[in-house]
mmCIF file of C-alpha atoms in Angstrom:
data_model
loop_
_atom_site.group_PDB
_atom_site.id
_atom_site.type_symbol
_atom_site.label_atom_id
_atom_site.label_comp_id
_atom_site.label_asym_id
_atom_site.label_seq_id
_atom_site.Cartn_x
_atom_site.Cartn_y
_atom_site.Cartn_z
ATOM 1 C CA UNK A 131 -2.112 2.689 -17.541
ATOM 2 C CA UNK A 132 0.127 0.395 -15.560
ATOM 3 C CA UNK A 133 1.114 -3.027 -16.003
ATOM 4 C CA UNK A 134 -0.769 -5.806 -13.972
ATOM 5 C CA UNK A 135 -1.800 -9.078 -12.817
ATOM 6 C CA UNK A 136 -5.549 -10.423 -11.776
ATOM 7 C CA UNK A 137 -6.525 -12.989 -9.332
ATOM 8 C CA UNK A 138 -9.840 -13.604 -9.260
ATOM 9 C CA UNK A 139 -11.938 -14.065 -6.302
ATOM 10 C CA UNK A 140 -12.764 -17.901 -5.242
ATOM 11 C CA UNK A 141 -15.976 -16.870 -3.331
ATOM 12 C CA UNK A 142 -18.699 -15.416 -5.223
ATOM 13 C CA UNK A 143 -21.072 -13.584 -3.160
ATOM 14 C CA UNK A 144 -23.473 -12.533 -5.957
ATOM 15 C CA UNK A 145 -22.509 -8.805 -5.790
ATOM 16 C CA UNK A 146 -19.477 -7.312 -7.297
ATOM 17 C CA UNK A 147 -15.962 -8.309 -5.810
ATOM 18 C CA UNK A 148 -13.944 -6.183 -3.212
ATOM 19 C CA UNK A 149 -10.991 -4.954 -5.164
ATOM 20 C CA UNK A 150 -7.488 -5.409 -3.366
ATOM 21 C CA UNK A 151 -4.608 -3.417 -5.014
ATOM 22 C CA UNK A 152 -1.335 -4.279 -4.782
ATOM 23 C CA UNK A 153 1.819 -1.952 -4.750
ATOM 24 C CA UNK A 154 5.339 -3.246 -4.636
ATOM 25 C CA UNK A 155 8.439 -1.873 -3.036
ATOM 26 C CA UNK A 156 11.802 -0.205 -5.080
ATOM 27 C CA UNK A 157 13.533 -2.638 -7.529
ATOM 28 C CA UNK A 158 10.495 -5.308 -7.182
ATOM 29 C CA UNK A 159 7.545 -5.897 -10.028
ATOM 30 C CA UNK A 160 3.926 -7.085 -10.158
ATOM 31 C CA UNK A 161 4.904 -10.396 -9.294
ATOM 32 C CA UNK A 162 6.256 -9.950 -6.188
ATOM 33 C CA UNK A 163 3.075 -9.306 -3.532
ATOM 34 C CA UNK A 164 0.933 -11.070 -6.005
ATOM 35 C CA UNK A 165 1.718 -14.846 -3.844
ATOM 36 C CA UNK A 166 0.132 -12.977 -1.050
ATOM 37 C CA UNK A 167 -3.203 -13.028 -3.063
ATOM 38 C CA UNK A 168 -3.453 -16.862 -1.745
ATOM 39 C CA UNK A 169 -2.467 -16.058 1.745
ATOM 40 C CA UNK A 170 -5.636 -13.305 1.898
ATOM 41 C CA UNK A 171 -9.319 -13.579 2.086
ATOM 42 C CA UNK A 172 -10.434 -15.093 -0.840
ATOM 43 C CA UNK A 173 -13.603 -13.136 -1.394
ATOM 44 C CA UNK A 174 -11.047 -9.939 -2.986
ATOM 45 C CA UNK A 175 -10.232 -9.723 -6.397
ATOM 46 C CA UNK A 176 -6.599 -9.005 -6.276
ATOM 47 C CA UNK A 177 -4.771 -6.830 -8.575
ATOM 48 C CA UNK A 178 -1.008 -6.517 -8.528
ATOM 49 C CA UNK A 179 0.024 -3.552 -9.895
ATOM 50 C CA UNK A 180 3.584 -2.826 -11.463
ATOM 51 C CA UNK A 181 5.289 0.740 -10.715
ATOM 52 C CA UNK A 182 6.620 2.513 -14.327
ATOM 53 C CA UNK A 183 9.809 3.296 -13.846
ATOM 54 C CA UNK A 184 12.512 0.865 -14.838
ATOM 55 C CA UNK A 185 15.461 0.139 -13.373
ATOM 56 C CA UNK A 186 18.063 -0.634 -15.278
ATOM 57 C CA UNK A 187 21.302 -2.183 -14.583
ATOM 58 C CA UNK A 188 24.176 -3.177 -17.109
ATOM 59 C CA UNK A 189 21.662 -2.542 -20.142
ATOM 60 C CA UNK A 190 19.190 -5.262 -17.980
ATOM 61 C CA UNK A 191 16.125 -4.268 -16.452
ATOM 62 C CA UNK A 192 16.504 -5.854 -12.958
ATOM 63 C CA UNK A 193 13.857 -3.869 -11.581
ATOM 64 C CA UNK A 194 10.523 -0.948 -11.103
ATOM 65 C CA UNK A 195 9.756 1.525 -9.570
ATOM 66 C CA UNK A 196 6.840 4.106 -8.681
ATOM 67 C CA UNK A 197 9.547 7.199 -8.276
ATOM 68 C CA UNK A 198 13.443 7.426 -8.120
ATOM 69 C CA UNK A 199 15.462 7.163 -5.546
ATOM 70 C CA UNK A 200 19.145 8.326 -4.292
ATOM 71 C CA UNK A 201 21.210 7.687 -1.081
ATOM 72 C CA UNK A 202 22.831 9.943 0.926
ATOM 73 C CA UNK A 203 24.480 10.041 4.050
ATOM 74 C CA UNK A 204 21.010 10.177 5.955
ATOM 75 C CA UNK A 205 19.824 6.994 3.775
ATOM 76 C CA UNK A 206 17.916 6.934 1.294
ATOM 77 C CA UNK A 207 15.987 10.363 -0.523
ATOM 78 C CA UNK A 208 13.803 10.987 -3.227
ATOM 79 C CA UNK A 209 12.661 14.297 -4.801
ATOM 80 C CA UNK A 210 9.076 14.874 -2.962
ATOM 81 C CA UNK A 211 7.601 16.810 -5.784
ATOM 82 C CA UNK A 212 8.647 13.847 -8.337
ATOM 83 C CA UNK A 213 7.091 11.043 -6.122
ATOM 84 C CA UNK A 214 3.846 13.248 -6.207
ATOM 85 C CA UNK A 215 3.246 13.143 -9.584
ATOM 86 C CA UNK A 216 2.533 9.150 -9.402
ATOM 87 C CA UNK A 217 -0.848 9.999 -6.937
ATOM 88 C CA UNK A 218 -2.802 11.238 -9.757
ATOM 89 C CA UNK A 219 -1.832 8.223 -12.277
ATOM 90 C CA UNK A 220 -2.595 6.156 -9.174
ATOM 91 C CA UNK A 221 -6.389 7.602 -8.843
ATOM 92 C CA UNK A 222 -7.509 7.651 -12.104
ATOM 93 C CA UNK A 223 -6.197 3.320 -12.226
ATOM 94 C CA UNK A 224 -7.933 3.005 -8.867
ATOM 95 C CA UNK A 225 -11.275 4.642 -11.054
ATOM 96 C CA UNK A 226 -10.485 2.166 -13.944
ATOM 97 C CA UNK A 227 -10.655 -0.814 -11.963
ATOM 98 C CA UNK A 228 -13.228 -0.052 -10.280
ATOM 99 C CA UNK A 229 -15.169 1.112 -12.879
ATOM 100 C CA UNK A 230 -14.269 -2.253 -15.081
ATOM 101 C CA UNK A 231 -14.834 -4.773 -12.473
ATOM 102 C CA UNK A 232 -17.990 -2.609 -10.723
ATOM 103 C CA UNK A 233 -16.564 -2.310 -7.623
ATOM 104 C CA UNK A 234 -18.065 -0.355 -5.204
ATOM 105 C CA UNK A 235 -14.989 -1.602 -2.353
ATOM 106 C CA UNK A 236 -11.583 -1.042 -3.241
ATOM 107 C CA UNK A 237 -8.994 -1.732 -0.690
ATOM 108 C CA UNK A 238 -5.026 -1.060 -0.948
ATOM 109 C CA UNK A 239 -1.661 -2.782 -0.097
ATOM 110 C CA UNK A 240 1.484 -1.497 -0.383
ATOM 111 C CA UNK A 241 4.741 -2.501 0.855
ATOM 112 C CA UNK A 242 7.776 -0.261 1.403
ATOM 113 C CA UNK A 243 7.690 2.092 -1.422
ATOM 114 C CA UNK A 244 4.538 0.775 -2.177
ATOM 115 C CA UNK A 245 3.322 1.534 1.173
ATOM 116 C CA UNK A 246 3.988 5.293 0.760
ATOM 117 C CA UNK A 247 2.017 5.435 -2.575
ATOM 118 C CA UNK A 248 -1.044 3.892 -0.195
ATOM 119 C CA UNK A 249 -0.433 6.770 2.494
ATOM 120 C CA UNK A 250 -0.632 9.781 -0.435
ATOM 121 C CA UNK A 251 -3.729 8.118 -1.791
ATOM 122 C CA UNK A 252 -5.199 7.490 1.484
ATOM 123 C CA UNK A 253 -4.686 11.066 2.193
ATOM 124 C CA UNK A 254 -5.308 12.777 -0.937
ATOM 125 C CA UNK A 255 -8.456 10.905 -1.788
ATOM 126 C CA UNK A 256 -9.530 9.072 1.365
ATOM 127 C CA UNK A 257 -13.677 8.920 0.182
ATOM 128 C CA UNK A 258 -12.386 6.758 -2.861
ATOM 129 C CA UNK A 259 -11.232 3.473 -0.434
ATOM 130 C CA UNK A 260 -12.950 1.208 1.933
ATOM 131 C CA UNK A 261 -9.341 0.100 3.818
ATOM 132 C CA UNK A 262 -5.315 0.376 3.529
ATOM 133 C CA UNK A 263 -2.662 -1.863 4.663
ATOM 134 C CA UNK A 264 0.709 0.159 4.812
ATOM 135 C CA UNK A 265 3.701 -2.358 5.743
ATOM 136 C CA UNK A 266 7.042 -0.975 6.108
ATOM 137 C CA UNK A 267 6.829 2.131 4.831
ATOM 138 C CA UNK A 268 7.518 5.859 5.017
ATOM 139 C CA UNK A 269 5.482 8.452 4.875
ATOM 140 C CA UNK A 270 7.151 12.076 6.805
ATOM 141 C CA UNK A 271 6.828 13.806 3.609
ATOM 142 C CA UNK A 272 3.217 13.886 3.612
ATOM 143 C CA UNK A 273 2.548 15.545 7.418
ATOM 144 C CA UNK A 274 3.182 19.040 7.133
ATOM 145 C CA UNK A 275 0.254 19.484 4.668
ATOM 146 C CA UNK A 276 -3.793 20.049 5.524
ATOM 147 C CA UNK A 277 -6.450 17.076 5.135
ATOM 148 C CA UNK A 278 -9.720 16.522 5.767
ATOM 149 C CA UNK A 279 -9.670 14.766 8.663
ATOM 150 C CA UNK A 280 -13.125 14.160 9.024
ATOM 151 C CA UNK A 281 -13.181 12.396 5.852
ATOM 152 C CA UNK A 282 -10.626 9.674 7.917
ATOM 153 C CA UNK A 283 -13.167 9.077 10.517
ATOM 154 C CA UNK A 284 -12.986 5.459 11.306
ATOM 155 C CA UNK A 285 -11.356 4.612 8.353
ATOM 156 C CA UNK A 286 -9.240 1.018 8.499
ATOM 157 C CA UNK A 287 -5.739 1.341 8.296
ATOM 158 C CA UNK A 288 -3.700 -1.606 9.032
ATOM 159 C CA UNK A 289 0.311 -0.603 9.626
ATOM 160 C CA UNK A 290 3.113 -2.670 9.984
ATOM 161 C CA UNK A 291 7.292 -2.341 10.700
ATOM 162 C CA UNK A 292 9.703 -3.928 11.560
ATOM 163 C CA UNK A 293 12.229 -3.640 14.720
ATOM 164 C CA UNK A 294 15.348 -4.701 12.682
ATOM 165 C CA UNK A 295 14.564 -3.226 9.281
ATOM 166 C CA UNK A 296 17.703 -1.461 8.148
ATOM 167 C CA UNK A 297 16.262 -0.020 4.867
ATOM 168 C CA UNK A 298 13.543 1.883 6.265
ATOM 169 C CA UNK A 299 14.705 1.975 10.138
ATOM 170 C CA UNK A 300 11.320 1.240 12.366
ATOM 171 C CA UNK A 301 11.596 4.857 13.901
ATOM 172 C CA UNK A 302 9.161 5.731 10.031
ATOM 173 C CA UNK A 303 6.765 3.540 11.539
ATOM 174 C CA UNK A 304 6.374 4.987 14.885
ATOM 175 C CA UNK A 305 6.470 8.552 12.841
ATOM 176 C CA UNK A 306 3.459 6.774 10.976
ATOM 177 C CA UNK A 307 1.883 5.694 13.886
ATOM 178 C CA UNK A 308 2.146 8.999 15.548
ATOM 179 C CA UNK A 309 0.823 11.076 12.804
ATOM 180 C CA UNK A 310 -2.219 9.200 12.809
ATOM 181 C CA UNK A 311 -2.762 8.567 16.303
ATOM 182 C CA UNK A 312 -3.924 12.381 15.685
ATOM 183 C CA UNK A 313 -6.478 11.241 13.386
ATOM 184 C CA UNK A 314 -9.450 9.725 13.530
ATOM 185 C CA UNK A 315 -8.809 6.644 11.863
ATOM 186 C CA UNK A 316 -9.063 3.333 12.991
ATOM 187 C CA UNK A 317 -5.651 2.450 13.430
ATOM 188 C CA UNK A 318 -4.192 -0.844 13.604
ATOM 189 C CA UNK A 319 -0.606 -0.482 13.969
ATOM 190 C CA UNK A 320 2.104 -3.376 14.753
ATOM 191 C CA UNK A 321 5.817 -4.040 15.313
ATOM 192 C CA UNK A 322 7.173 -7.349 14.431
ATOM 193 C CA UNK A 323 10.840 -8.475 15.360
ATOM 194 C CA UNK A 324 11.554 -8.717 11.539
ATOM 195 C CA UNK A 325 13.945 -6.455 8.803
ATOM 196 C CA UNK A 326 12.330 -5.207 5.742
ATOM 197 C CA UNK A 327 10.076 -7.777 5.011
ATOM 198 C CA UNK A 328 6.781 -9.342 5.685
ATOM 199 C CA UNK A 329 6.881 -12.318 8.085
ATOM 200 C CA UNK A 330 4.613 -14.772 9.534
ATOM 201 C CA UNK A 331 3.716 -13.135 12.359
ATOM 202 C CA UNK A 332 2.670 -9.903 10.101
ATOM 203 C CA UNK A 333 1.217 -12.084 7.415
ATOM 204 C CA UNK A 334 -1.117 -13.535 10.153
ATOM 205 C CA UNK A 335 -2.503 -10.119 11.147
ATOM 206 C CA UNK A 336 -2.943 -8.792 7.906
ATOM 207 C CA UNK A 337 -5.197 -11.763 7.220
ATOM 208 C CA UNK A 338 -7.307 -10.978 10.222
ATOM 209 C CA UNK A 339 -7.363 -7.663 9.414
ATOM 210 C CA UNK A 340 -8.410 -8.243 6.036
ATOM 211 C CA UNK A 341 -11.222 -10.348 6.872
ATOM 212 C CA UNK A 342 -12.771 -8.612 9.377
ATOM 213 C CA UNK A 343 -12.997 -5.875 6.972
ATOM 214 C CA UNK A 344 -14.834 -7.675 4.698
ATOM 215 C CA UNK A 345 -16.940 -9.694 7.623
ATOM 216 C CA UNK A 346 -18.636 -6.038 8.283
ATOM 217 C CA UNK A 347 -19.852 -5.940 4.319
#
């Protein structure tokens, strides 16, 4: 089980909550995209989840993570096998949740390493969600394997880069973009003139997106 923090909804609708989870980037914790829970559509039950792996510095923790990481000349790298073995932890939360709040809607959010936990679990186990947002992120590990595409028909997918970002260079996001331009999802993908970060302009379309997902409920 991982670490987390609740927000609960403001709106009550009389039937069960949509669950939004949250999933942080490298060297961030559960705090970090939690503020966003009072930027979105109040009618989700938000839950900011915190990655395992700690990352220490100096004998401090200054840091989690959901995999490791190393540089190298290319940028940054990570052992694909390693990062795989968080999807199944992932799921079985995702069931938890669900199962303890009775959700029948669960949504994700993930930014930059965060993001590419969303894209395995999106693609591993695409009946289990109603939506994904994917912002600044990476994900070219994951398209030389087989899905079942059908199972992505129409499914929301909200994803987000930007221009200037110089950790995960905006050429992953059109890789992203391409891949599933292939699909059938319903794509919503945007550039902002931004680094690695979420700006206004991004924050602003993630809240439409976000509500009209939950406008079609």
């Amino acid at each position: 089980m991982f670490e987390y923090l609740v927000s609960e909804p403001e709106v009550q609708s009389g039937k069960p909550a949509p669950l939004l989870l949250m999933f942080h980037g490298y060297g961030s914790s559960k705090e970090d995209l939690f503020g966003l829970s009072t930027h979105l559509d109040t009618r989700f039950r938000v839950i900011s989840i915190q990655g395992p792996d700690r990352i220490d510095e100096s004998g401090l923790t200054i840091g989690f993570s959901w995999f490791p990481i190393y540089m190298t000349e290319q940028g940054i790298g990570y052992d694909q096998k390693t990062a795989e073995q968080i999807i199944p932890r992932v799921h079985d939360f995702i069931l938890a949740m669900a199962k303890e709040y009775n959700a029948q809607d669960v949504f994700l959010l993930g930014f930059s390493q965060g993001a590419m936990v969303c894209h395995a679990v999106l693609l591993a186990y695409p009946k289990l969600l109603r939506g994904v947002a994917a912002l600044s992120g990476r994900a070219s590990h994951l398209f030389d394997k087989t899905y079942r595409l059908d199972y992505l028909k129409d499914f929301p997918l909200f994803v987000s880069h930007g221009v200037h970002d110089d950790i995960i260079p905006i050429d992953s996001g059109r890789q992203i973009r391409d891949f599933y331009q292939k699909t059938p999802v319903n794509l919503d993908y945007q550039e902002y003139s931004m680094g690695h970060e979420i700006n206004m302009d991004c924050l602003k379309d993630l809240q439409r997106w976000a509500k009209d997902r939950l406008d079609v409920f």
